[in-house]
XYZ file of C-alpha atoms in Angstrom:
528
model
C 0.000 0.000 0.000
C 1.059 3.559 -0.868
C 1.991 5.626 2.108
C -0.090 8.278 2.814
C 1.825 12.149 3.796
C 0.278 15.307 4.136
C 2.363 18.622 4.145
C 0.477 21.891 5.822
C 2.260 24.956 4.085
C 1.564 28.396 5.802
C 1.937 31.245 3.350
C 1.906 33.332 6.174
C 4.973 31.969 7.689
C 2.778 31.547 11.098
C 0.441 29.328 12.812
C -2.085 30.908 14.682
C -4.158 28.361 17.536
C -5.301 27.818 20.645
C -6.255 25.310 23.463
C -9.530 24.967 25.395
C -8.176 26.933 27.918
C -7.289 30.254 25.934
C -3.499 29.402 25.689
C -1.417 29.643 22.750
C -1.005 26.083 20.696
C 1.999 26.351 19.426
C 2.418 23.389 16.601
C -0.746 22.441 14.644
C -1.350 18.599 16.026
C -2.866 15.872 14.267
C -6.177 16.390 15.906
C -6.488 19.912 14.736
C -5.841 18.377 11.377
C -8.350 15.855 12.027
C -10.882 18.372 12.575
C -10.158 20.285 9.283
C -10.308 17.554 7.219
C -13.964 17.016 8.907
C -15.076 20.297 8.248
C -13.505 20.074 5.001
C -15.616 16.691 4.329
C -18.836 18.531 5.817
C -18.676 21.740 3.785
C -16.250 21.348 0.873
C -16.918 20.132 -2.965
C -16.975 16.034 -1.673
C -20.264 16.726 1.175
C -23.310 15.665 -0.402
C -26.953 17.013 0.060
C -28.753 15.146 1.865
C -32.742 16.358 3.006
C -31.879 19.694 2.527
C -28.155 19.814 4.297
C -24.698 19.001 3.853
C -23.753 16.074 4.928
C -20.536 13.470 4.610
C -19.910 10.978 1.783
C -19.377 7.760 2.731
C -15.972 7.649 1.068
C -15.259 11.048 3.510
C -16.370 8.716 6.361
C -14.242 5.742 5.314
C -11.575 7.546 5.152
C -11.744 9.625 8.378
C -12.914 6.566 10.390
C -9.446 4.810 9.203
C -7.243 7.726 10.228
C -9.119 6.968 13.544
C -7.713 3.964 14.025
C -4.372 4.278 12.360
C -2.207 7.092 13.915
C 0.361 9.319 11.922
C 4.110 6.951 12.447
C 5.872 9.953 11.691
C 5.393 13.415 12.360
C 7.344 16.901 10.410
C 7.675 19.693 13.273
C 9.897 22.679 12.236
C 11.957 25.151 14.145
C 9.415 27.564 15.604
C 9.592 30.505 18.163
C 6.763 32.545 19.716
C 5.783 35.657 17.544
C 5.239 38.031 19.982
C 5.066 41.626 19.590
C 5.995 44.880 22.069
C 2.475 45.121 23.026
C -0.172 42.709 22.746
C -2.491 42.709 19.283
C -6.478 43.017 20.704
C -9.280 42.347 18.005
C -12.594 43.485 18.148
C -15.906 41.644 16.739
C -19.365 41.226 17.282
C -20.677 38.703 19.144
C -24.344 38.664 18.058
C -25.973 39.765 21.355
C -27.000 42.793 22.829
C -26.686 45.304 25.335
C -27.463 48.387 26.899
C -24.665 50.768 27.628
C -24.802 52.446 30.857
C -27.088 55.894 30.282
C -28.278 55.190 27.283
C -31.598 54.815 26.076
C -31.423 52.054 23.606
C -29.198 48.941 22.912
C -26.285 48.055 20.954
C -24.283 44.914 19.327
C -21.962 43.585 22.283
C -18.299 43.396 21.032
C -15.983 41.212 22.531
C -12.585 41.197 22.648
C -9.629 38.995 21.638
C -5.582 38.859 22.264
C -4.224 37.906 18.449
C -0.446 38.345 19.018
C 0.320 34.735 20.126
C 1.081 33.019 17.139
C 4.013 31.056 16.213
C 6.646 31.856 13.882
C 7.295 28.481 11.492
C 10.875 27.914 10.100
C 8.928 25.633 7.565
C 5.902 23.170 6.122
C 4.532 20.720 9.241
C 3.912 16.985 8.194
C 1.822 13.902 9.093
C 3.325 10.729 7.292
C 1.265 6.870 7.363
C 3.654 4.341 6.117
C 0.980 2.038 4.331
C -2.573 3.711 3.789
C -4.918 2.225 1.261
C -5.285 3.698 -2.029
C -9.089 5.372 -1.317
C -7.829 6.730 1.615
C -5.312 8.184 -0.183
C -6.793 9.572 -2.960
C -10.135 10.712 -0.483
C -7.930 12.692 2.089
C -6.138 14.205 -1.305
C -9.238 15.877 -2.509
C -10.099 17.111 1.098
C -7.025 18.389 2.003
C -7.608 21.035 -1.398
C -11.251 22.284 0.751
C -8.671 23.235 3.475
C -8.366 26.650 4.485
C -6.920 27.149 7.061
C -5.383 25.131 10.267
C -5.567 26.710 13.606
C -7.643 29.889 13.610
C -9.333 31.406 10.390
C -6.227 34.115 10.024
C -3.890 31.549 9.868
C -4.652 30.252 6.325
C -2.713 26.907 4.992
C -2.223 25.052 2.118
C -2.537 21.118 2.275
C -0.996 18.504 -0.656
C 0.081 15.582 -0.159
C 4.038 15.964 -0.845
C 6.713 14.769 0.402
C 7.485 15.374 3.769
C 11.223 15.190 5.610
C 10.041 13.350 9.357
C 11.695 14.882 12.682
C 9.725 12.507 14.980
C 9.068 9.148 14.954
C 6.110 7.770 17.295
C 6.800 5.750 20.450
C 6.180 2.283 20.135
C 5.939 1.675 23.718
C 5.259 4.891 25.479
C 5.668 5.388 29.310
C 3.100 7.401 31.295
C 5.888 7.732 33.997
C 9.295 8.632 31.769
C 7.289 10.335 28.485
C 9.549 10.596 25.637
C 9.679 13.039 23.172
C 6.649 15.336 22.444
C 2.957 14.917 23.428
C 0.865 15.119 20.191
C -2.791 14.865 20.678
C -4.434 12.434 18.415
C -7.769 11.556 17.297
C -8.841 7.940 18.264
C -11.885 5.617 17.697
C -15.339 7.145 18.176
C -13.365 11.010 17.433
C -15.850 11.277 14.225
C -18.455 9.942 15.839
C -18.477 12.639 19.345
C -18.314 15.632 16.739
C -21.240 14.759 15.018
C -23.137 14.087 17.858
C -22.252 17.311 19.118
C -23.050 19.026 15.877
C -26.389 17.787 16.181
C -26.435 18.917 19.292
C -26.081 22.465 18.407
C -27.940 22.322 15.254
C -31.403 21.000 16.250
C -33.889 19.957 13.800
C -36.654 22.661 14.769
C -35.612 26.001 14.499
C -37.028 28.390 17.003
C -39.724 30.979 16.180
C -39.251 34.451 15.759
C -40.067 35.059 19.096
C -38.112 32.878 20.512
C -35.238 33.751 18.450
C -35.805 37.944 19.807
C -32.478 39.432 21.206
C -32.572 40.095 24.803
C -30.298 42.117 26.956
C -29.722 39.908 29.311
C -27.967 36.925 26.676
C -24.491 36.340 26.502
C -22.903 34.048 23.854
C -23.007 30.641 24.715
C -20.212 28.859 22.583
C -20.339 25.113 22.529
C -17.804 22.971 24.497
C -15.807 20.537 21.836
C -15.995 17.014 23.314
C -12.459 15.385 23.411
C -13.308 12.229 24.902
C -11.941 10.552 22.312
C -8.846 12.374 22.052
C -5.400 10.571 23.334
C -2.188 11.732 23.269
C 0.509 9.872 21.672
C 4.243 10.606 22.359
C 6.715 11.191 19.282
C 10.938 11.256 19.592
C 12.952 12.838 16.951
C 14.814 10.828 14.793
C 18.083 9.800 15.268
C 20.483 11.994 12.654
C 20.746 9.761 9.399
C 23.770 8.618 7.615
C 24.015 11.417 4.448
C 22.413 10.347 1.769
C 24.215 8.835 -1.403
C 21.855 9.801 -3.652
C 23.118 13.060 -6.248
C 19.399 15.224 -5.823
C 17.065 13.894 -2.963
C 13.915 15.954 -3.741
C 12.797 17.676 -6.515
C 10.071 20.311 -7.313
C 7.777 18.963 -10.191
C 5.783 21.356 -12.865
C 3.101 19.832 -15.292
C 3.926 21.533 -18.928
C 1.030 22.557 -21.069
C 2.299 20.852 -24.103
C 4.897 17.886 -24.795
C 8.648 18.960 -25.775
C 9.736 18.124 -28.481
C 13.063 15.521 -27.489
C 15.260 17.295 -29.615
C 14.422 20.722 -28.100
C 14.500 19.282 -24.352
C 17.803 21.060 -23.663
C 16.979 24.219 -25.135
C 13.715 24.171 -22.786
C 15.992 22.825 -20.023
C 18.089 25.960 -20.568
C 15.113 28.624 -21.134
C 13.267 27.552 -17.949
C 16.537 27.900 -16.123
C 17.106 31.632 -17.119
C 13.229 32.204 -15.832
C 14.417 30.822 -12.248
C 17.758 33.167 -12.183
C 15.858 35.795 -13.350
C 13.068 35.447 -10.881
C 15.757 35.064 -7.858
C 17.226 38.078 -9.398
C 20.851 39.023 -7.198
C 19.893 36.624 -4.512
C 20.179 33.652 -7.147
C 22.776 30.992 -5.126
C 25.784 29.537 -6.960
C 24.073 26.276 -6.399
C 21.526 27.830 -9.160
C 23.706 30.001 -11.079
C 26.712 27.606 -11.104
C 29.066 30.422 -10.629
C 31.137 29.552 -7.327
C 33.486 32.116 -5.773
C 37.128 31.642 -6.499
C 38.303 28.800 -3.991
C 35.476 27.736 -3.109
C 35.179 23.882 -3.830
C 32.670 23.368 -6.182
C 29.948 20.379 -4.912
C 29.511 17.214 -7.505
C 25.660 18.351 -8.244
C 24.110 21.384 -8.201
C 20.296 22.444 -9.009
C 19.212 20.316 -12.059
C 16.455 20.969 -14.614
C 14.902 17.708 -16.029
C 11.929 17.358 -18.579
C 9.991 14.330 -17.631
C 8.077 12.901 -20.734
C 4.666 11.567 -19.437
C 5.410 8.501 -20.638
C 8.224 7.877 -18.246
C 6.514 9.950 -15.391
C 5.386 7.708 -12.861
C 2.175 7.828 -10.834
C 2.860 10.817 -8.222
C 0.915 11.226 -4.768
C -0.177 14.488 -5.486
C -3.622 15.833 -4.170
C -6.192 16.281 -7.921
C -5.776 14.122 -10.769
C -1.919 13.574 -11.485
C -3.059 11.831 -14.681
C -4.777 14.545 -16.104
C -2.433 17.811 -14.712
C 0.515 15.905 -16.380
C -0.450 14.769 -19.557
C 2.280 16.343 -21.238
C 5.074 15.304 -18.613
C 6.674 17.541 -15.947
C 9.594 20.213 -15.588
C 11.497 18.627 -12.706
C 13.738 20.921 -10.728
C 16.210 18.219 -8.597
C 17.386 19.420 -5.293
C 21.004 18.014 -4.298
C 21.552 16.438 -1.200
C 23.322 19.369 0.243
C 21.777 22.469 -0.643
C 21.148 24.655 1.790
C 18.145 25.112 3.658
C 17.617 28.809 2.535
C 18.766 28.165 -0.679
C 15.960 25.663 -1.203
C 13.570 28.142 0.309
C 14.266 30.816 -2.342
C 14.060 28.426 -5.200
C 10.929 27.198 -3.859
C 9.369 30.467 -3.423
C 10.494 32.012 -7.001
C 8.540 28.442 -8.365
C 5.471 29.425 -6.608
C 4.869 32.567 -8.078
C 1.640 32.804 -10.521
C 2.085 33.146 -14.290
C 5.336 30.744 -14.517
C 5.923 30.485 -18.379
C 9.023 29.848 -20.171
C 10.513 31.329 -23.587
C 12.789 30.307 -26.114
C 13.511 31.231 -30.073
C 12.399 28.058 -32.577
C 15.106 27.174 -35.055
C 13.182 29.314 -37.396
C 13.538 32.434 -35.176
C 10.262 32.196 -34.209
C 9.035 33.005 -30.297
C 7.930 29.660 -28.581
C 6.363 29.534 -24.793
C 5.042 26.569 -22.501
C 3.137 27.415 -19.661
C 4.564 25.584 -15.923
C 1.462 24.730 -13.272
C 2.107 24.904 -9.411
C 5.263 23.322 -8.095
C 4.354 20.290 -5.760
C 7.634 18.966 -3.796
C 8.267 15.401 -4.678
C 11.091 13.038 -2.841
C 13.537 10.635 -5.672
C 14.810 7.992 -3.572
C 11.086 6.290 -4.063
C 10.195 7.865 -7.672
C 10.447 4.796 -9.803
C 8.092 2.062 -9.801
C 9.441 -0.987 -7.283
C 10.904 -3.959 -9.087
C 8.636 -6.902 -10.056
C 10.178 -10.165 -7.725
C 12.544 -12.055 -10.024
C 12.856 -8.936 -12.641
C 16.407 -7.403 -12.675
C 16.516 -3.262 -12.881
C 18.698 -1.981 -15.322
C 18.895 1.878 -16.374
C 19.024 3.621 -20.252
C 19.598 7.102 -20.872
C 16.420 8.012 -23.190
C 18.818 11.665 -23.869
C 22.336 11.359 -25.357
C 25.101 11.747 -23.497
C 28.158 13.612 -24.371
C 31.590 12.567 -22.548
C 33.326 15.054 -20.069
C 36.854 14.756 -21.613
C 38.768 14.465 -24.438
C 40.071 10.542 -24.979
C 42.946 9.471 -22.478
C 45.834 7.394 -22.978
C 45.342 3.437 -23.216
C 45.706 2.319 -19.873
C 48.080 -0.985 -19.049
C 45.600 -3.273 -17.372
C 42.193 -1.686 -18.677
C 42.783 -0.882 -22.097
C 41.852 1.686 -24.281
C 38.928 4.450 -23.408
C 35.749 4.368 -25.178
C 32.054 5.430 -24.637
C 31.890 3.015 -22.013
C 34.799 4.285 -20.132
C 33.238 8.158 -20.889
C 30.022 6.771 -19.308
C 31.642 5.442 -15.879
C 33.596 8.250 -15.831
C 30.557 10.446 -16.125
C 29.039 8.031 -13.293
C 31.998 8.900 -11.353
C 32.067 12.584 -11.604
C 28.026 12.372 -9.953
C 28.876 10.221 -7.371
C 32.756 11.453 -6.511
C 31.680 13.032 -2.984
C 31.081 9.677 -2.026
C 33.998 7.686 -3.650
C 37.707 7.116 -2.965
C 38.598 9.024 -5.650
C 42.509 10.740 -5.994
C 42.223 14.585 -5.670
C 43.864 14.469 -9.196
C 42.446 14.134 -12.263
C 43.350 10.569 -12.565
C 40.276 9.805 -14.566
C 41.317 5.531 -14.705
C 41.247 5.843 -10.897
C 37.981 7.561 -10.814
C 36.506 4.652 -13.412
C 38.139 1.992 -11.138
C 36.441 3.677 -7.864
C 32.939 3.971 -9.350
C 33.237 -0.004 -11.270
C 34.982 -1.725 -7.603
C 32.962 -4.715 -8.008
C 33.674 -5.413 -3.871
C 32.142 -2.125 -3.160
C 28.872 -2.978 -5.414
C 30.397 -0.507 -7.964
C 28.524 0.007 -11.697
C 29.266 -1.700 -14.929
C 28.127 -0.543 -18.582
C 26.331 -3.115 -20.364
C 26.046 -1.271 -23.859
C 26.712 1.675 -25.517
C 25.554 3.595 -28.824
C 27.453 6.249 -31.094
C 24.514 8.808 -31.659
C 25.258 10.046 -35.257
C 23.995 12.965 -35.447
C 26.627 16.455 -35.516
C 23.392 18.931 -33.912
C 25.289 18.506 -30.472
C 23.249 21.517 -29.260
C 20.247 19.019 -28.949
C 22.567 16.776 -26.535
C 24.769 19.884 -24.631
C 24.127 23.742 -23.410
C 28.132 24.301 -23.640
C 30.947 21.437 -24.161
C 34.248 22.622 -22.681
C 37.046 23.314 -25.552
C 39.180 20.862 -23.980
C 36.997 18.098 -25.195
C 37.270 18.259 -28.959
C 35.277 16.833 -31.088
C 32.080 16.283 -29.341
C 30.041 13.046 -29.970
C 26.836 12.165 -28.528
C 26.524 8.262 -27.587
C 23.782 6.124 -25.457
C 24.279 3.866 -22.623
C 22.270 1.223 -20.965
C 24.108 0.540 -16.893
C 24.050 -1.446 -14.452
C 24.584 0.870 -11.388
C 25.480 -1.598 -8.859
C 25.254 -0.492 -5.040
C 25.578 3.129 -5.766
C 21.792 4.457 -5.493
C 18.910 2.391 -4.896
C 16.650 0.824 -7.420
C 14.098 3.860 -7.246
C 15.849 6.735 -7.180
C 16.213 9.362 -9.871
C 18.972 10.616 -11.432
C 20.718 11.820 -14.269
C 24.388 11.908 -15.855
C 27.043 13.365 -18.329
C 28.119 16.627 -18.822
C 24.534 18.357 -19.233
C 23.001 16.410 -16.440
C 22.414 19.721 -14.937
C 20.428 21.134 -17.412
C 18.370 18.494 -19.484
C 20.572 16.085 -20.775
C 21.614 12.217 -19.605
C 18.151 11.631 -17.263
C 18.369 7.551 -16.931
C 14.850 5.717 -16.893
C 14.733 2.381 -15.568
C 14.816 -0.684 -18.074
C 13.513 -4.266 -16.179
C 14.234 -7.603 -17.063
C 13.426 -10.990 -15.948
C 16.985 -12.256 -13.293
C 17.129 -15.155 -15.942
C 17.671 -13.272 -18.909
């Protein structure tokens, strides 16, 4: 079963809540959630009319009932500090009852008061993650979490999808009323659906009062209605242990449905054009991790932000919130995030993606002006992108671009022989993944080939290669370094061994960073 993660974005940068008792909440738990996604169910486009009311779907119902009984296993909570100002923020509103003002003659709208400036200041998205969830509940909670407003408070507006989500906290398998670990997160259990409704009905009877009953009287105060939380437990979450840095060259990526297929032969050009939008949309803040251009001394990292065109014929099935199928019909702009980039760096790139009106513009061969149009940017992790392998199938990977090698050819070598395309592609394998191999500070590109092919390590092997004849080597490349020569595009199906994981998304060569050398996944059965 698909696992099931829900990412609450605040525009705002805040999260405005509080508790029954008038104190601040600080992080939105899951039962706040819980209750949105209600509301959502009760009031949003998936409620159904039922004599002459709103009411919830049973798929809404389904749903919510299983996230009853099947608590969050991991849990996203940011860095966050309290928001508060010099003075304290009061608000004014009506109340809906009246009252008569000491001498005066006739009554007014009571106003009550309310302190606003105890929100909390979010560092970033908060994130519920269910390791196994079945597909309708999925797909159900994907199209409620889009009738979502807000979380907390109705000025502290949110955006719910269901994108990937980095966990901090894990939940407590055996918790301990008398040595609590980690963080109390209230949670809805069993019955939690159930209480609300009956309380709705509650306050909602069937008979509406007459117009005399319903007359305003001075002496009325506003009642509210007490929220039942009988079924409400709280469940204790540790953070996770710090993991082991990752292997893999981009761990996340920021995805963008097209409105029309590229062309493959103009997929670099694209590549390029839509990379020019995001520099010139960071304008001067723009990172080197973007732009490329690194300070003098400063060691340059083995990826940086790539730009990938996804055809939807290789695009997997994403958990997105909608209709994936539909939104990317005509594949996806991917923007890969390496494994190291800075946390603000990936918060400017994400915010210059979320702008409205995202389209990108390039000249035709014929001079002409050409433009495709990029949808909202949903947040997407690679290590799982692929399809799993079939039992008994054997994962191999093909570069559906060309490839173009990354140096001119070197001198035979005496035990390995002479350098060819496959020697260009392990080297190319090598230059992605040379953070994380022994490799000689030198450019001793045999040693590099023999670190990245060390069969005892799991290392990669080519199994074929192609000579792409075709002398248009802007189709394949942005810019080849003069050092190279003669440039020629080739093909290459791999076996890449140990070094990422059968899932994960990547790309090679020299244009890997902008278009060229994505490898899609090729399966076969183990006894071919």
């Amino acid at each position: 079963m698909p696992a099931l993660t829900v990412r609450a974005h605040f525009p705002l940068g805040v999260f405005q809540g509080h508790a029954e008792d008038g104190s601040p909440s600080r992080i939105p738990d899951t039962a706040r959630l819980y209750s949105a996604l209600i509301n959502a169910a009760g009031n949003g486009t998936e409620a159904e009319f039922r004599k002459g009311q709103l009411r919830l779907s049973s798929e809404s119902v389904a749903a919510l009932s299983w996230l009853e009984h099947h608590p969050p296993t991991r849990i996203m909570i940011p860095d966050h500090v309290p928001a508060f100002g010099r003075a304290p923020i009061t608000s004014y509103r009506d109340d809906g009852t009246a009252e008569k003002p000491p001498k005066s003659k006739t009554g007014r709208i009571r106003k009550s008061s309310r302190t606003i400036s105890t929100s909390t200041a979010l560092s970033g998205a908060v994130g519920w993650l269910w390791e196994d969830a079945p597909t309708h509940v999925v797909e159900t909670v994907g199209r409620l979490c889009s009738d979502v407003s807000c979380l907390g408070e109705s000025d502290s507006p949110v955006v719910l999808t269901l994108e990937h989500i980095d966990a901090t906290h894990e939940i407590v398998s055996e918790p301990s009323e008398l040595h609590p670990r980690g963080v109390a997160v209230r949670t809805p259990g069993p019955g939690r659906l159930e209480e609300l409704e009956t309380a709705w009905e509650a306050e909602h009877p069937a008979k509406l009062p007459t117009r005399t009953q319903d007359r305003p009287k001075l002496t009325e105060h506003p009642a509210g209605s007490r929220i039942p939380n009988s079924a409400l437990q709280a469940l204790q979450y540790e953070r996770l242990a710090p993991s082991a840095p990752s292997s893999d060259p981009w761990t996340t990526a920021l995805v963008m449905a097209v409105s029309e297929a590229l062309k493959p032969h103009e997929v670099v050009d694209w590549c390029v054009a839509a990379h020019r939008m995001l520099v010139a949309r960071m304008g001067d803040s723009a990172p080197a991790s973007v732009t490329g251009s690194y300070a003098k001394g400063v060691e340059r990292p083995a990826n940086r932000v790539a730009i990938q065109y996804i055809p939807a014929s290789c695009l997997p099935r994403l958990p997105l919130a909608g209709n994936p199928e539909t939104e990317f019909s005509s594949g996806a702009l991917a923007v890969l995030l390496p494994a190291d980039l800075a946390p603000e760096d990936q918060l400017e790139i994400t915010s210059a993606l979320n702008a409205p009106n995202k389209r990108v513009w390039k000249r035709g061969a014929d001079g002409s002006r050409q433009s495709v149009e990029l949808r909202d940017a949903h947040l997407i992790g690679l290590h799982d992108f692929w399809p799993e392998v079939h039992p008994g199938w054997h994962r191999a990977w093909r570069s559906i671009g060309g490839l173009i090698p990354e140096t001119r050819r070197q001198p035979d070598h005496p035990e390995l022989g002479h350098w060819g395309f496959e020697q260009a592609a392990l080297l190319s394998l090598a230059h992605v993944f040379r953070d994380h191999l022994e490799c000689p500070p030198t450019r001793n590109y045999w040693a590099m080939i023999e670190a990245v092919s060390d069969v005892s390590r799991g290392g990669a092997s080519v199994l074929a290669t192609h000579r792409i004849a075709d002398s248009r080597i802007t189709r394949y490349v942005h810019k080849a370094p003069k050092s190279i020569g003669v440039v020629q595009p080739y093909s290459a199906t791999l076996d890449l061994g140990a070094l990422v994981g059968d899932r994960t998304l990547i790309a090679i060569g020299q244009s890997r960073h902008l278009g060229g050398g994505l490898l899609v996944p090729v399966d076969s059965p183990e006894e071919s």
